[in-house]
């Protein structure tokens, strides 16, 4: 048998190859470690976001979270149990109360296990891109995580797709908390086209329900609000807000609250919220009195034109920053017919 032997040049080449291979392996391991570290940091940040340097929590005027209820009891007692301030602990800028020293110790040992998700805000609201207060009686444990809702309506919405809504809440929480709970535009909302202000408020803050219930334009209040198809609605009362939430499609303005006459001309124009009419149970607004007169020369025909033009406008402009079209030219000599 002939044995293979390497000459000095071959031995040096082998040594260099082994050295290079070792360096590649080490560099690969370092990159993997860095990647894992970045991922873990992202995961931690996703569930613990800050606003203006502090964790964005739903706190009372004493800095206490979840209305002073014991977070551990939701897991051990399977119900809300009021905490006692003599057993308290501060974690992530929130004060927690506990019903017993045993529960306090459990929380201290593993706060991430027991803390409420999304800073103690309504989980369903976060899945929709905003925050809302909570009712501790609406709690549930999902994937080992404590989630609490605002009310029964939120529970119903959450329950339609628990895992999907949890994934959305996780996705939107960083941005929602960064904005201090202000409404963000979700991916689903980018499919809609609305005439809103910079804060996403439609109808210039007027109450959509009042047009139907009071036959008049009434200014809404941000205290009573609802979100529908990518727009925030304000209402004059909680009753009106509740009516809208039950049947938003009945009260929402046509054509995303753009001028009805302009839409019949295939244009996007603003509105005067005090110039309106209800046509076949639908709210239609105009920009000016002249536009109102032109529209009502042939209501049926103009409704058909506007309704036919709307899908194309949606397709072209949904999810984009809106620029109003130029006013229309006068329709005839009788009136200016403008939609300025």
Tab-separated table of C-alpha atoms in Angstrom:
chain	number	residue	atom	x	y	z
A	1	UNK	CA	0.000	0.000	0.000
A	2	UNK	CA	1.294	3.402	-0.963
A	3	UNK	CA	0.964	6.005	1.768
A	4	UNK	CA	0.124	9.569	0.803
A	5	UNK	CA	2.415	12.184	2.273
A	6	UNK	CA	2.190	15.940	1.934
A	7	UNK	CA	5.068	18.147	1.091
A	8	UNK	CA	5.686	21.381	3.061
A	9	UNK	CA	3.730	23.471	0.517
A	10	UNK	CA	0.701	21.176	0.783
A	11	UNK	CA	0.869	21.245	4.587
A	12	UNK	CA	0.896	25.060	4.585
A	13	UNK	CA	-2.094	25.146	2.227
A	14	UNK	CA	-4.024	22.728	4.466
A	15	UNK	CA	-3.251	24.811	7.560
A	16	UNK	CA	-4.425	27.979	5.809
A	17	UNK	CA	-7.650	26.228	4.711
A	18	UNK	CA	-8.373	25.025	8.260
A	19	UNK	CA	-7.715	28.526	9.623
A	20	UNK	CA	-10.050	30.130	7.075
A	21	UNK	CA	-12.740	27.517	7.717
A	22	UNK	CA	-12.518	28.087	11.465
A	23	UNK	CA	-12.816	31.846	11.044
A	24	UNK	CA	-15.893	31.375	8.831
A	25	UNK	CA	-17.507	29.123	11.424
A	26	UNK	CA	-16.803	31.587	14.245
A	27	UNK	CA	-18.094	34.529	12.200
A	28	UNK	CA	-21.207	32.560	11.335
A	29	UNK	CA	-21.844	31.777	14.987
A	30	UNK	CA	-21.328	35.418	15.951
A	31	UNK	CA	-23.800	36.552	13.303
A	32	UNK	CA	-26.333	34.003	14.534
A	33	UNK	CA	-25.909	35.152	18.133
A	34	UNK	CA	-26.330	38.806	17.108
A	35	UNK	CA	-29.424	37.953	15.051
A	36	UNK	CA	-30.982	36.069	17.954
A	37	UNK	CA	-30.166	38.961	20.278
A	38	UNK	CA	-31.809	41.454	17.935
A	39	UNK	CA	-34.872	39.222	17.625
A	40	UNK	CA	-35.198	38.838	21.392
A	41	UNK	CA	-34.829	42.579	21.843
A	42	UNK	CA	-37.554	43.140	19.254
A	43	UNK	CA	-39.885	40.676	20.961
A	44	UNK	CA	-39.325	42.359	24.321
A	45	UNK	CA	-39.929	45.787	22.801
A	46	UNK	CA	-43.094	44.615	21.071
A	47	UNK	CA	-44.775	43.877	24.373
A	48	UNK	CA	-43.283	46.714	26.428
A	49	UNK	CA	-43.353	49.926	24.480
A	50	UNK	CA	-42.690	53.375	25.861
A	51	UNK	CA	-44.202	56.798	25.294
A	52	UNK	CA	-42.191	59.912	26.134
A	53	UNK	CA	-39.650	57.863	28.062
A	54	UNK	CA	-42.125	55.862	30.159
A	55	UNK	CA	-44.053	52.665	29.667
A	56	UNK	CA	-47.450	53.513	28.252
A	57	UNK	CA	-49.775	52.084	30.896
A	58	UNK	CA	-53.452	52.517	31.737
A	59	UNK	CA	-53.070	54.009	35.227
A	60	UNK	CA	-55.315	55.780	37.725
A	61	UNK	CA	-54.355	59.082	39.351
A	62	UNK	CA	-52.196	57.213	41.863
A	63	UNK	CA	-50.232	55.413	39.173
A	64	UNK	CA	-51.999	52.109	39.893
A	65	UNK	CA	-52.706	49.718	37.024
A	66	UNK	CA	-55.811	47.554	36.316
A	67	UNK	CA	-57.895	49.529	38.796
A	68	UNK	CA	-55.959	48.100	41.714
A	69	UNK	CA	-56.905	44.474	40.997
A	70	UNK	CA	-54.474	41.651	41.703
A	71	UNK	CA	-52.934	40.467	38.391
A	72	UNK	CA	-51.942	37.084	39.817
A	73	UNK	CA	-55.501	36.292	40.935
A	74	UNK	CA	-56.688	36.216	37.323
A	75	UNK	CA	-54.462	33.155	36.890
A	76	UNK	CA	-54.809	31.471	40.282
A	77	UNK	CA	-58.384	32.341	41.278
A	78	UNK	CA	-59.735	32.704	37.742
A	79	UNK	CA	-61.582	35.883	38.668
A	80	UNK	CA	-60.903	39.552	39.476
A	81	UNK	CA	-59.748	40.008	43.077
A	82	UNK	CA	-59.139	43.463	44.507
A	83	UNK	CA	-55.588	44.057	45.655
A	84	UNK	CA	-54.417	45.641	48.881
A	85	UNK	CA	-52.031	48.579	48.748
A	86	UNK	CA	-50.006	47.138	51.633
A	87	UNK	CA	-48.883	44.484	49.130
A	88	UNK	CA	-47.663	46.525	46.238
A	89	UNK	CA	-44.895	46.399	43.691
A	90	UNK	CA	-43.775	48.759	40.930
A	91	UNK	CA	-42.957	47.266	37.568
A	92	UNK	CA	-42.467	49.052	34.249
A	93	UNK	CA	-43.685	52.387	35.646
A	94	UNK	CA	-46.913	50.908	37.033
A	95	UNK	CA	-47.914	50.192	40.627
A	96	UNK	CA	-49.496	46.778	41.171
A	97	UNK	CA	-51.619	45.812	44.177
A	98	UNK	CA	-51.902	42.226	45.401
A	99	UNK	CA	-54.375	40.447	47.611
A	100	UNK	CA	-51.734	38.510	49.534
A	101	UNK	CA	-47.970	38.411	50.132
A	102	UNK	CA	-47.904	35.064	48.301
A	103	UNK	CA	-49.272	36.662	45.156
A	104	UNK	CA	-46.829	39.530	45.520
A	105	UNK	CA	-43.944	37.034	45.659
A	106	UNK	CA	-45.231	35.173	42.618
A	107	UNK	CA	-45.363	38.388	40.636
A	108	UNK	CA	-41.891	39.482	41.733
A	109	UNK	CA	-40.484	36.147	40.636
A	110	UNK	CA	-42.000	36.357	37.140
A	111	UNK	CA	-43.754	39.669	36.354
A	112	UNK	CA	-43.830	38.977	32.610
A	113	UNK	CA	-46.058	35.978	33.249
A	114	UNK	CA	-48.692	37.842	35.242
A	115	UNK	CA	-48.742	41.408	33.953
A	116	UNK	CA	-51.701	42.515	31.800
A	117	UNK	CA	-50.948	42.789	28.128
A	118	UNK	CA	-50.814	46.082	26.222
A	119	UNK	CA	-50.216	48.202	29.300
A	120	UNK	CA	-53.564	47.261	30.819
A	121	UNK	CA	-55.528	48.820	27.944
A	122	UNK	CA	-58.397	47.145	26.100
A	123	UNK	CA	-56.851	44.428	23.920
A	124	UNK	CA	-59.526	44.617	21.239
A	125	UNK	CA	-59.083	48.378	20.919
A	126	UNK	CA	-55.333	47.900	20.422
A	127	UNK	CA	-56.068	45.353	17.671
A	128	UNK	CA	-58.001	48.178	15.976
A	129	UNK	CA	-55.111	50.624	16.345
A	130	UNK	CA	-56.061	52.626	19.444
A	131	UNK	CA	-56.607	52.380	23.217
A	132	UNK	CA	-59.703	52.216	25.388
A	133	UNK	CA	-60.305	51.754	29.144
A	134	UNK	CA	-61.091	48.346	30.620
A	135	UNK	CA	-63.609	46.442	32.696
A	136	UNK	CA	-61.739	43.753	34.651
A	137	UNK	CA	-64.758	41.446	34.403
A	138	UNK	CA	-64.073	41.048	30.678
A	139	UNK	CA	-60.675	39.387	31.202
A	140	UNK	CA	-59.433	36.207	29.561
A	141	UNK	CA	-56.197	34.249	29.501
A	142	UNK	CA	-54.997	33.742	25.937
A	143	UNK	CA	-51.824	31.767	25.255
A	144	UNK	CA	-50.910	32.260	28.904
A	145	UNK	CA	-51.327	36.042	28.628
A	146	UNK	CA	-53.766	38.238	30.550
A	147	UNK	CA	-55.930	40.310	28.194
A	148	UNK	CA	-58.756	42.592	29.304
A	149	UNK	CA	-61.449	44.293	27.230
A	150	UNK	CA	-63.425	47.522	27.467
A	151	UNK	CA	-66.984	46.162	27.519
A	152	UNK	CA	-69.192	43.383	26.171
A	153	UNK	CA	-69.157	44.855	22.671
A	154	UNK	CA	-65.359	44.609	22.690
A	155	UNK	CA	-65.571	41.047	24.019
A	156	UNK	CA	-67.866	40.146	21.130
A	157	UNK	CA	-65.509	41.674	18.578
A	158	UNK	CA	-62.469	40.018	20.139
A	159	UNK	CA	-64.159	36.621	20.268
A	160	UNK	CA	-64.804	36.550	16.519
A	161	UNK	CA	-61.118	35.766	15.954
A	162	UNK	CA	-59.164	35.577	19.216
A	163	UNK	CA	-55.826	34.496	17.758
A	164	UNK	CA	-56.101	36.838	14.780
A	165	UNK	CA	-56.995	39.800	16.984
A	166	UNK	CA	-54.171	38.983	19.390
A	167	UNK	CA	-51.729	38.959	16.471
A	168	UNK	CA	-53.048	42.342	15.311
A	169	UNK	CA	-52.795	43.792	18.814
A	170	UNK	CA	-49.185	42.613	19.036
A	171	UNK	CA	-48.486	44.136	15.644
A	172	UNK	CA	-50.017	47.542	16.342
A	173	UNK	CA	-49.096	47.949	20.031
A	174	UNK	CA	-45.614	49.436	19.435
A	175	UNK	CA	-46.962	52.226	17.245
A	176	UNK	CA	-50.106	52.782	19.340
A	177	UNK	CA	-48.051	53.164	22.502
A	178	UNK	CA	-45.510	55.358	20.753
A	179	UNK	CA	-48.352	57.716	19.787
A	180	UNK	CA	-49.727	57.764	23.312
A	181	UNK	CA	-52.809	55.767	22.380
A	182	UNK	CA	-53.905	57.946	19.481
A	183	UNK	CA	-55.579	56.145	16.606
A	184	UNK	CA	-53.245	54.785	13.949
A	185	UNK	CA	-54.260	53.682	10.488
A	186	UNK	CA	-54.320	49.899	10.379
A	187	UNK	CA	-53.623	47.848	7.290
A	188	UNK	CA	-57.314	47.020	6.927
A	189	UNK	CA	-58.252	50.703	7.034
A	190	UNK	CA	-56.022	51.524	4.081
A	191	UNK	CA	-58.702	50.052	1.834
A	192	UNK	CA	-61.092	52.915	2.662
A	193	UNK	CA	-61.339	56.468	1.395
A	194	UNK	CA	-62.600	59.160	3.767
A	195	UNK	CA	-62.711	62.934	3.948
A	196	UNK	CA	-61.120	63.382	7.375
A	197	UNK	CA	-58.941	65.884	9.204
A	198	UNK	CA	-55.338	65.231	10.240
A	199	UNK	CA	-56.513	63.261	13.260
A	200	UNK	CA	-58.742	61.012	11.183
A	201	UNK	CA	-62.001	62.681	12.306
A	202	UNK	CA	-64.778	62.662	9.724
A	203	UNK	CA	-67.671	65.120	9.193
A	204	UNK	CA	-65.530	67.858	10.773
A	205	UNK	CA	-66.548	66.385	14.121
A	206	UNK	CA	-70.304	66.602	13.534
A	207	UNK	CA	-72.573	63.879	14.929
A	208	UNK	CA	-73.573	61.454	12.137
A	209	UNK	CA	-76.599	60.216	14.095
A	210	UNK	CA	-78.030	63.695	14.692
A	211	UNK	CA	-78.718	64.104	10.978
A	212	UNK	CA	-81.219	61.269	11.291
A	213	UNK	CA	-82.537	61.572	14.854
A	214	UNK	CA	-82.714	65.381	15.051
A	215	UNK	CA	-82.878	66.214	11.340
A	216	UNK	CA	-80.067	68.677	11.904
A	217	UNK	CA	-76.304	69.073	12.051
A	218	UNK	CA	-75.053	68.897	15.632
A	219	UNK	CA	-71.445	69.156	16.715
A	220	UNK	CA	-70.045	66.024	18.320
A	221	UNK	CA	-67.744	65.614	21.299
A	222	UNK	CA	-64.513	63.588	21.262
A	223	UNK	CA	-65.629	62.051	24.568
A	224	UNK	CA	-68.186	60.022	22.622
A	225	UNK	CA	-66.479	58.462	19.644
A	226	UNK	CA	-66.429	55.440	17.373
A	227	UNK	CA	-64.221	54.156	14.600
A	228	UNK	CA	-65.699	52.851	11.364
A	229	UNK	CA	-64.122	52.024	8.002
A	230	UNK	CA	-60.989	53.986	8.753
A	231	UNK	CA	-62.602	57.160	10.130
A	232	UNK	CA	-63.231	58.453	13.648
A	233	UNK	CA	-66.740	59.697	14.405
A	234	UNK	CA	-67.693	62.062	17.230
A	235	UNK	CA	-71.123	62.187	18.806
A	236	UNK	CA	-73.117	64.569	20.954
A	237	UNK	CA	-74.038	61.871	23.466
A	238	UNK	CA	-73.257	58.343	24.571
A	239	UNK	CA	-76.675	57.257	23.263
A	240	UNK	CA	-75.813	58.457	19.783
A	241	UNK	CA	-72.415	56.770	19.939
A	242	UNK	CA	-74.071	53.518	20.978
A	243	UNK	CA	-76.640	53.769	18.177
A	244	UNK	CA	-73.858	54.250	15.655
A	245	UNK	CA	-71.773	51.366	16.977
A	246	UNK	CA	-74.750	49.026	16.715
A	247	UNK	CA	-75.485	49.953	13.072
A	248	UNK	CA	-72.748	52.161	11.602
A	249	UNK	CA	-73.792	51.405	8.028
A	250	UNK	CA	-77.132	53.141	8.713
A	251	UNK	CA	-75.581	56.455	9.757
A	252	UNK	CA	-72.239	56.773	7.954
A	253	UNK	CA	-72.235	59.444	5.214
A	254	UNK	CA	-72.148	58.405	1.585
A	255	UNK	CA	-68.978	58.705	-0.512
A	256	UNK	CA	-66.697	58.877	2.526
A	257	UNK	CA	-68.150	62.298	3.444
A	258	UNK	CA	-67.022	63.915	0.204
A	259	UNK	CA	-69.374	66.305	-1.598
A	260	UNK	CA	-72.230	64.413	-3.267
A	261	UNK	CA	-72.598	66.772	-6.225
A	262	UNK	CA	-68.838	66.678	-6.870
A	263	UNK	CA	-68.938	62.879	-6.779
A	264	UNK	CA	-71.649	62.905	-9.447
A	265	UNK	CA	-69.058	64.786	-11.554
A	266	UNK	CA	-66.397	62.241	-10.532
A	267	UNK	CA	-64.555	64.739	-8.337
A	268	UNK	CA	-63.350	64.731	-4.734
A	269	UNK	CA	-64.378	67.945	-2.999
A	270	UNK	CA	-64.812	68.987	0.679
A	271	UNK	CA	-68.153	69.530	2.422
A	272	UNK	CA	-70.041	71.993	4.538
A	273	UNK	CA	-71.412	69.661	7.247
A	274	UNK	CA	-74.497	71.846	7.658
A	275	UNK	CA	-75.591	71.312	4.030
A	276	UNK	CA	-77.068	67.842	3.882
A	277	UNK	CA	-80.025	65.710	2.916
A	278	UNK	CA	-81.254	62.172	3.539
A	279	UNK	CA	-81.943	60.344	0.283
A	280	UNK	CA	-83.461	56.866	0.519
A	281	UNK	CA	-82.179	56.625	4.084
A	282	UNK	CA	-78.619	57.655	3.136
A	283	UNK	CA	-76.772	60.750	4.357
A	284	UNK	CA	-75.427	62.918	1.525
A	285	UNK	CA	-73.534	66.153	2.120
A	286	UNK	CA	-72.638	69.010	-0.191
A	287	UNK	CA	-69.966	71.678	-0.244
A	288	UNK	CA	-72.118	74.678	-1.050
A	289	UNK	CA	-75.728	75.772	-1.489
A	290	UNK	CA	-75.152	76.054	-5.241
A	291	UNK	CA	-73.901	72.465	-5.308
A	292	UNK	CA	-76.990	71.432	-3.349
A	293	UNK	CA	-79.262	73.120	-5.936
A	294	UNK	CA	-77.476	71.479	-8.856
A	295	UNK	CA	-77.624	68.079	-7.198
A	296	UNK	CA	-81.344	68.369	-6.559
A	297	UNK	CA	-82.197	69.230	-10.160
A	298	UNK	CA	-82.007	65.481	-10.747
A	299	UNK	CA	-81.532	63.689	-7.438
A	300	UNK	CA	-82.119	60.206	-8.823
A	301	UNK	CA	-79.766	60.710	-11.739
A	302	UNK	CA	-77.051	62.372	-9.662
A	303	UNK	CA	-77.228	59.674	-6.984
A	304	UNK	CA	-76.757	57.062	-9.708
A	305	UNK	CA	-73.784	58.969	-11.173
A	306	UNK	CA	-72.135	59.506	-7.789
A	307	UNK	CA	-72.681	55.887	-6.761
A	308	UNK	CA	-71.209	54.722	-10.059
A	309	UNK	CA	-68.155	56.986	-9.734
A	310	UNK	CA	-67.379	56.116	-6.111
A	311	UNK	CA	-65.731	52.667	-6.616
A	312	UNK	CA	-63.236	54.154	-9.069
A	313	UNK	CA	-62.378	56.949	-6.648
A	314	UNK	CA	-61.896	54.370	-3.916
A	315	UNK	CA	-59.580	52.327	-6.090
A	316	UNK	CA	-57.471	55.339	-7.081
A	317	UNK	CA	-57.191	57.107	-3.735
A	318	UNK	CA	-57.740	54.638	-0.857
A	319	UNK	CA	-54.894	54.676	1.637
A	320	UNK	CA	-53.306	57.763	0.116
A	321	UNK	CA	-53.127	61.390	1.176
A	322	UNK	CA	-56.116	63.161	-0.313
A	323	UNK	CA	-55.868	66.196	-2.565
A	324	UNK	CA	-59.164	67.817	-3.453
A	325	UNK	CA	-59.995	68.345	-7.114
A	326	UNK	CA	-60.464	71.806	-8.543
A	327	UNK	CA	-64.012	73.206	-8.477
A	328	UNK	CA	-66.300	72.268	-11.312
A	329	UNK	CA	-67.153	74.801	-13.985
A	330	UNK	CA	-70.623	76.345	-13.785
A	331	UNK	CA	-73.230	73.838	-14.893
A	332	UNK	CA	-75.400	76.523	-16.539
A	333	UNK	CA	-76.198	80.224	-16.407
A	334	UNK	CA	-78.898	79.912	-13.753
A	335	UNK	CA	-76.502	79.334	-10.885
A	336	UNK	CA	-72.782	79.088	-10.620
A	337	UNK	CA	-72.971	75.374	-9.948
A	338	UNK	CA	-69.631	75.477	-8.213
A	339	UNK	CA	-68.372	72.842	-5.809
A	340	UNK	CA	-65.572	74.936	-4.420
